[in-house]
Amino acid sequence: MLRKIIISVSLWASSMMAFAHLSGFTDTSIQIAEPGVKLIYTLPSDNLLELEPNVDMRVEAPEAYLAQVAAGWSVSADKRACFLEERQATALPDIESYQYTLTYQCPQGMDAVSIRYQLFNEQWRGHQNYVRVFMADNRMRMRFTFDRQTLDLPVAKLLQEWSSRLTAEFLALDPHSRLAVEGWENPLADEPGGLDTSSAAQSGVIDPAFLWVGMEHIWQGADHILFLICLLLVPASLGRILLWATSFTLAHSITLALSAFDVISIPPTVTEPLIALTIVFLGLENLYYLVRQNRADVDLNRVYRNRWWVIFCFGLIHGVGFSYLLRELSSGEGVWGRLLMFNLGVEIGQVAIIALLLIPAYVMFKWRHGLKLGGVSSLLTSLVGLIWLAQRI
């Protein structure tokens, strides 16, 4: 029985390693202007391993994926395909991402534009691409998802309602990253397949959509999940587990805010290996505690007394790791409100994980082999962390 459980835990650890490189979300700025349509697509570079995996799981230069990225987009106007006039690939080392610029010409006219996105949907059903649309000095937003792959824009109708016209040229820079946006217009709120309908479309301050973004970010972050699981692999009271989780929460909230406002800026090449190292250390620390459990002269209160501040320090590191998505999606757009909702979503996601695993953890340590299983799981956790550390270095 114990051997079967160990094998199951090993298989689970292997699956965690397989999905460690998925980062969660992509981002696109779309400009509609007289020359046509310009797409600026940004994504964590390691996501591209889903498009073209290689033996050593090493990300190639951005140009290596340009053809595949371009093939994942299609633009048509007035029911005829627009043609791809220019394409460009750029590395963004500060956030360990790649950016692809695709420019389309639509000589048949642009009374109605349709944009289709088909990247990562087969490999990754939960994938979401957050989109900003810039047209005639108006801003709109939507999301491409597995079941929502097309954006239809009635350009002529919108321009008539706005009493406006398309700008003569594209902006030289990504407008999402460079323009301060006070709020989002939402002219397609009542259209089938139209843009998002949250209140942030008008206010630009509190965006409830970021609550779900934060929850999904923690649920899809294998390294963050493994860290939380590690907290439950030693026998401890509910109060102590909540203290550990709270210290982790407070710590990563601090560095998440500091990073979102550019008070601190630590590149992923530093934070990602450090996050893996926290998992290695926490698993080994679990083994130390589990070995001491059977000693009659050990006071567990004294053994666990200082663990909260170790977890607090690790939380500071994880907070910077959370910041990629928030920085990408919040440039100039009511950062306080998005920070609040994103962080709240992360906490709800953490509480859900802990609540789901509390009873299994309690039952495990009531079993006569519980301490051994906790030790094996902690050892495997450290092993996964070591592999991630090697990959990220």
Tab-separated table of C-alpha atoms in Angstrom, residues 17-262:
chain	number	residue	atom	x	y	z
A	17	MET	CA	7.551	19.383	-13.540
A	18	ALA	CA	5.977	18.936	-16.939
A	19	PHE	CA	3.742	21.981	-16.521
A	20	ALA	CA	6.145	24.185	-14.587
A	21	HIS	CA	6.967	26.373	-17.552
A	22	LEU	CA	3.380	27.546	-18.260
A	23	SER	CA	3.055	31.120	-17.063
A	24	GLY	CA	-0.647	31.764	-17.437
A	25	PHE	CA	-1.567	34.675	-19.678
A	26	THR	CA	-0.711	36.591	-22.830
A	27	ASP	CA	-1.383	40.190	-23.792
A	28	THR	CA	-2.194	42.002	-27.035
A	29	SER	CA	-2.560	45.623	-28.130
A	30	ILE	CA	-4.557	46.080	-31.336
A	31	GLN	CA	-4.480	49.331	-33.281
A	32	ILE	CA	-7.085	50.070	-35.962
A	33	ALA	CA	-5.964	52.950	-38.225
A	34	GLU	CA	-6.194	54.027	-41.852
A	35	PRO	CA	-3.209	51.854	-42.909
A	36	GLY	CA	-4.901	48.726	-41.521
A	37	VAL	CA	-4.510	46.662	-38.343
A	38	LYS	CA	-1.448	46.439	-36.106
A	39	LEU	CA	-1.138	43.697	-33.461
A	40	ILE	CA	1.433	43.857	-30.658
A	41	TYR	CA	1.427	40.466	-28.939
A	42	THR	CA	3.375	39.928	-25.682
A	43	LEU	CA	3.830	36.621	-23.886
A	44	PRO	CA	6.218	34.941	-21.413
A	45	SER	CA	8.928	33.423	-23.564
A	46	ASP	CA	8.736	29.980	-21.933
A	47	ASN	CA	5.145	29.571	-23.166
A	48	LEU	CA	6.559	29.183	-26.664
A	49	LEU	CA	7.864	25.753	-25.707
A	50	GLU	CA	4.233	24.675	-26.129
A	51	LEU	CA	4.431	25.599	-29.817
A	52	GLU	CA	7.770	23.954	-30.556
A	53	PRO	CA	9.203	21.853	-27.716
A	54	ASN	CA	12.816	20.723	-27.840
A	55	VAL	CA	14.773	18.055	-26.011
A	56	ASP	CA	16.499	20.306	-23.495
A	57	MET	CA	13.377	22.520	-22.970
A	58	ARG	CA	15.408	25.604	-23.914
A	59	VAL	CA	13.662	28.678	-25.300
A	60	GLU	CA	15.063	29.778	-28.655
A	61	ALA	CA	15.509	33.366	-29.882
A	62	PRO	CA	12.211	35.221	-30.529
A	63	GLU	CA	12.669	35.054	-34.323
A	64	ALA	CA	12.518	31.246	-34.180
A	65	TYR	CA	8.802	31.384	-33.324
A	66	LEU	CA	7.799	34.295	-35.566
A	67	ALA	CA	6.213	32.174	-38.309
A	68	GLN	CA	4.175	30.124	-35.831
A	69	VAL	CA	2.991	33.188	-33.941
A	70	ALA	CA	1.959	34.897	-37.185
A	71	ALA	CA	0.088	31.752	-38.275
A	72	GLY	CA	-1.920	31.910	-35.047
A	73	TRP	CA	-3.507	35.239	-36.043
A	74	SER	CA	-5.787	36.092	-38.954
A	75	VAL	CA	-7.334	39.448	-39.864
A	76	SER	CA	-10.124	40.084	-42.342
A	77	ALA	CA	-12.084	43.189	-43.312
A	78	ASP	CA	-15.376	43.386	-45.175
A	79	LYS	CA	-15.330	39.576	-45.386
A	80	ARG	CA	-12.004	39.447	-47.237
A	81	ALA	CA	-8.614	38.498	-45.796
A	82	CYS	CA	-6.156	41.271	-45.031
A	83	PHE	CA	-2.544	40.514	-45.899
A	84	LEU	CA	0.375	40.510	-43.501
A	85	GLU	CA	2.623	43.343	-44.628
A	86	GLU	CA	5.224	43.356	-41.847
A	87	ARG	CA	6.189	41.197	-38.898
A	88	GLN	CA	8.773	41.697	-36.176
A	89	ALA	CA	10.024	39.801	-33.097
A	90	THR	CA	11.604	41.423	-30.039
A	91	ALA	CA	12.908	40.145	-26.706
A	92	LEU	CA	11.832	41.898	-23.471
A	93	PRO	CA	14.482	40.647	-21.033
A	94	ASP	CA	13.235	42.719	-18.074
A	95	ILE	CA	10.061	40.617	-17.869
A	96	GLU	CA	11.461	37.521	-19.598
A	97	SER	CA	8.986	37.835	-22.443
A	98	TYR	CA	8.872	38.086	-26.207
A	99	GLN	CA	6.890	40.647	-28.197
A	100	TYR	CA	5.636	40.134	-31.740
A	101	THR	CA	4.392	42.972	-33.964
A	102	LEU	CA	2.174	42.033	-36.929
A	103	THR	CA	0.960	44.710	-39.346
A	104	TYR	CA	-1.882	43.979	-41.806
A	105	GLN	CA	-3.130	45.956	-44.802
A	106	CYS	CA	-6.791	45.803	-45.795
A	107	PRO	CA	-7.083	47.458	-49.235
A	108	GLN	CA	-10.698	46.337	-49.655
A	109	GLY	CA	-11.841	48.759	-46.950
A	110	MET	CA	-12.367	48.489	-43.177
A	111	ASP	CA	-16.060	49.019	-42.505
A	112	ALA	CA	-16.077	45.768	-40.497
A	113	VAL	CA	-12.938	44.090	-39.138
A	114	SER	CA	-12.684	40.541	-37.803
A	115	ILE	CA	-9.629	39.326	-35.846
A	116	ARG	CA	-9.123	35.662	-34.973
A	117	TYR	CA	-6.646	34.253	-32.435
A	118	GLN	CA	-5.768	30.534	-32.411
A	119	LEU	CA	-2.557	30.131	-30.400
A	120	PHE	CA	-2.253	27.698	-27.451
A	121	ASN	CA	-5.926	26.676	-27.507
A	122	GLU	CA	-5.163	23.034	-28.319
A	123	GLN	CA	-2.264	22.723	-25.872
A	124	TRP	CA	-3.757	24.787	-23.066
A	125	ARG	CA	-7.536	24.961	-22.656
A	126	GLY	CA	-7.394	27.533	-19.847
A	127	HIS	CA	-5.291	29.993	-21.855
A	128	GLN	CA	-6.461	33.636	-21.922
A	129	ASN	CA	-5.196	36.467	-24.087
A	130	TYR	CA	-6.010	39.928	-22.674
A	131	VAL	CA	-6.610	42.412	-25.478
A	132	ARG	CA	-6.653	46.207	-25.681
A	133	VAL	CA	-8.131	47.748	-28.822
A	134	PHE	CA	-7.119	51.309	-29.780
A	135	MET	CA	-9.198	52.995	-32.487
A	136	ALA	CA	-9.905	56.665	-33.272
A	137	ASP	CA	-8.569	57.775	-29.870
A	138	ASN	CA	-10.884	55.337	-28.067
A	139	ARG	CA	-9.837	52.334	-25.980
A	140	MET	CA	-11.667	49.034	-25.614
A	141	ARG	CA	-10.808	45.671	-24.103
A	142	MET	CA	-11.727	41.995	-24.362
A	143	ARG	CA	-10.303	38.520	-23.811
A	144	PHE	CA	-9.614	35.722	-26.245
A	145	THR	CA	-10.323	32.355	-24.607
A	146	PHE	CA	-10.781	28.741	-25.699
A	147	ASP	CA	-14.435	29.339	-26.569
A	148	ARG	CA	-14.041	32.956	-27.716
A	149	GLN	CA	-11.461	33.147	-30.481
A	150	THR	CA	-12.870	35.897	-32.711
A	151	LEU	CA	-13.324	39.644	-32.243
A	152	ASP	CA	-15.736	41.336	-34.659
A	153	LEU	CA	-15.511	45.127	-34.802
A	154	PRO	CA	-18.175	47.143	-36.685
A	155	VAL	CA	-15.683	49.911	-37.445
A	156	ALA	CA	-17.949	52.097	-39.600
A	157	LYS	CA	-20.790	51.937	-37.080
A	158	LEU	CA	-18.534	52.855	-34.154
A	159	LEU	CA	-16.920	55.757	-36.004
A	160	GLN	CA	-20.356	57.115	-36.838
A	161	GLU	CA	-21.446	56.884	-33.176
A	162	TRP	CA	-18.246	58.604	-32.056
A	163	SER	CA	-18.431	61.240	-34.820
A	164	SER	CA	-14.808	60.436	-35.439
A	165	ARG	CA	-12.456	58.961	-38.019
A	166	LEU	CA	-9.512	56.597	-37.981
A	167	THR	CA	-6.092	58.040	-37.240
A	168	ALA	CA	-3.845	58.504	-40.264
A	169	GLU	CA	-0.958	56.449	-38.856
A	170	PHE	CA	-0.191	53.786	-36.292
A	171	LEU	CA	1.432	54.858	-33.049
A	172	ALA	CA	5.162	54.168	-33.089
A	173	LEU	CA	5.114	52.602	-29.598
A	174	ASP	CA	2.842	50.063	-27.942
A	175	PRO	CA	-0.061	52.264	-26.749
A	176	HIS	CA	-0.860	49.884	-23.912
A	177	SER	CA	2.558	50.407	-22.361
A	178	ARG	CA	3.000	54.092	-23.196
A	179	LEU	CA	-0.380	55.822	-22.872
A	180	ALA	CA	-2.001	56.693	-19.548
A	181	VAL	CA	-5.560	55.374	-19.799
A	182	GLU	CA	-8.211	56.933	-17.568
A	183	GLY	CA	-10.996	54.514	-18.457
A	184	TRP	CA	-12.270	52.093	-21.061
A	185	GLU	CA	-15.003	52.797	-23.559
A	186	ASN	CA	-17.269	49.804	-24.057
A	187	PRO	CA	-19.412	50.336	-27.162
A	188	LEU	CA	-19.933	46.616	-27.812
A	189	ALA	CA	-21.330	45.725	-24.385
A	190	ASP	CA	-24.653	44.639	-25.890
A	191	GLU	CA	-23.222	42.988	-29.000
A	192	PRO	CA	-22.929	39.173	-29.201
A	193	GLY	CA	-19.259	38.303	-28.770
A	194	GLY	CA	-18.511	41.918	-27.905
A	195	LEU	CA	-16.106	43.408	-25.410
A	196	ASP	CA	-16.029	42.838	-21.655
A	197	THR	CA	-18.875	44.351	-19.646
A	198	SER	CA	-17.356	44.891	-16.210
A	199	SER	CA	-17.760	48.242	-14.468
A	200	ALA	CA	-14.053	48.918	-15.030
A	201	ALA	CA	-14.899	49.532	-18.671
A	202	GLN	CA	-16.117	52.939	-17.541
A	203	SER	CA	-14.258	53.658	-14.330
A	204	GLY	CA	-10.809	52.169	-14.950
A	205	VAL	CA	-10.311	52.024	-11.173
A	206	ILE	CA	-11.677	48.810	-9.644
A	207	ASP	CA	-11.685	45.950	-12.131
A	208	PRO	CA	-13.499	42.868	-10.759
A	209	ALA	CA	-12.109	40.810	-13.626
A	210	PHE	CA	-8.699	40.928	-11.924
A	211	LEU	CA	-10.130	38.981	-8.965
A	212	TRP	CA	-10.467	35.940	-11.212
A	213	VAL	CA	-7.117	36.687	-12.881
A	214	GLY	CA	-5.419	36.473	-9.466
A	215	MET	CA	-7.196	33.219	-8.586
A	216	GLU	CA	-6.255	31.607	-11.883
A	217	HIS	CA	-2.690	32.862	-11.584
A	218	ILE	CA	-2.145	31.019	-8.285
A	219	TRP	CA	-3.959	27.895	-9.510
A	220	GLN	CA	-1.896	27.714	-12.690
A	221	GLY	CA	1.432	28.467	-10.984
A	222	ALA	CA	2.854	25.031	-10.216
A	223	ASP	CA	5.719	26.425	-8.124
A	224	HIS	CA	3.411	28.520	-5.915
A	225	ILE	CA	1.025	25.578	-5.458
A	226	LEU	CA	3.894	23.279	-4.501
A	227	PHE	CA	5.082	25.781	-1.917
A	228	LEU	CA	1.609	25.841	-0.306
A	229	ILE	CA	1.380	22.042	-0.358
A	230	CYS	CA	4.733	21.895	1.381
A	231	LEU	CA	3.273	23.804	4.350
A	232	LEU	CA	0.832	20.914	4.912
A	233	LEU	CA	3.379	18.083	4.793
A	234	VAL	CA	4.223	18.343	8.506
A	235	PRO	CA	1.724	17.712	11.339
A	236	ALA	CA	0.689	21.074	12.747
A	237	SER	CA	-2.410	22.672	14.231
A	238	LEU	CA	-4.853	24.590	12.071
A	239	GLY	CA	-3.893	27.804	13.855
A	240	ARG	CA	-0.226	27.303	13.067
A	241	ILE	CA	-0.919	26.512	9.412
A	242	LEU	CA	-3.022	29.680	9.156
A	243	LEU	CA	-0.182	31.666	10.748
A	244	TRP	CA	2.242	30.329	8.136
A	245	ALA	CA	-0.170	31.051	5.280
A	246	THR	CA	-0.839	34.554	6.635
A	247	SER	CA	2.859	35.377	6.879
A	248	PHE	CA	3.312	34.175	3.293
A	249	THR	CA	0.344	36.316	2.215
A	250	LEU	CA	1.556	39.484	3.932
A	251	ALA	CA	5.049	39.091	2.538
A	252	HIS	CA	4.149	38.548	-1.086
A	253	SER	CA	1.557	41.348	-0.896
A	254	ILE	CA	4.355	43.748	0.054
A	255	THR	CA	6.711	42.849	-2.781
A	256	LEU	CA	3.866	42.476	-5.289
A	257	ALA	CA	2.852	46.095	-4.615
A	258	LEU	CA	6.430	47.374	-4.660
A	259	SER	CA	7.112	45.595	-7.935
A	260	ALA	CA	3.836	46.719	-9.547
A	261	PHE	CA	4.755	50.356	-8.823
A	262	ASP	CA	8.376	49.874	-9.985
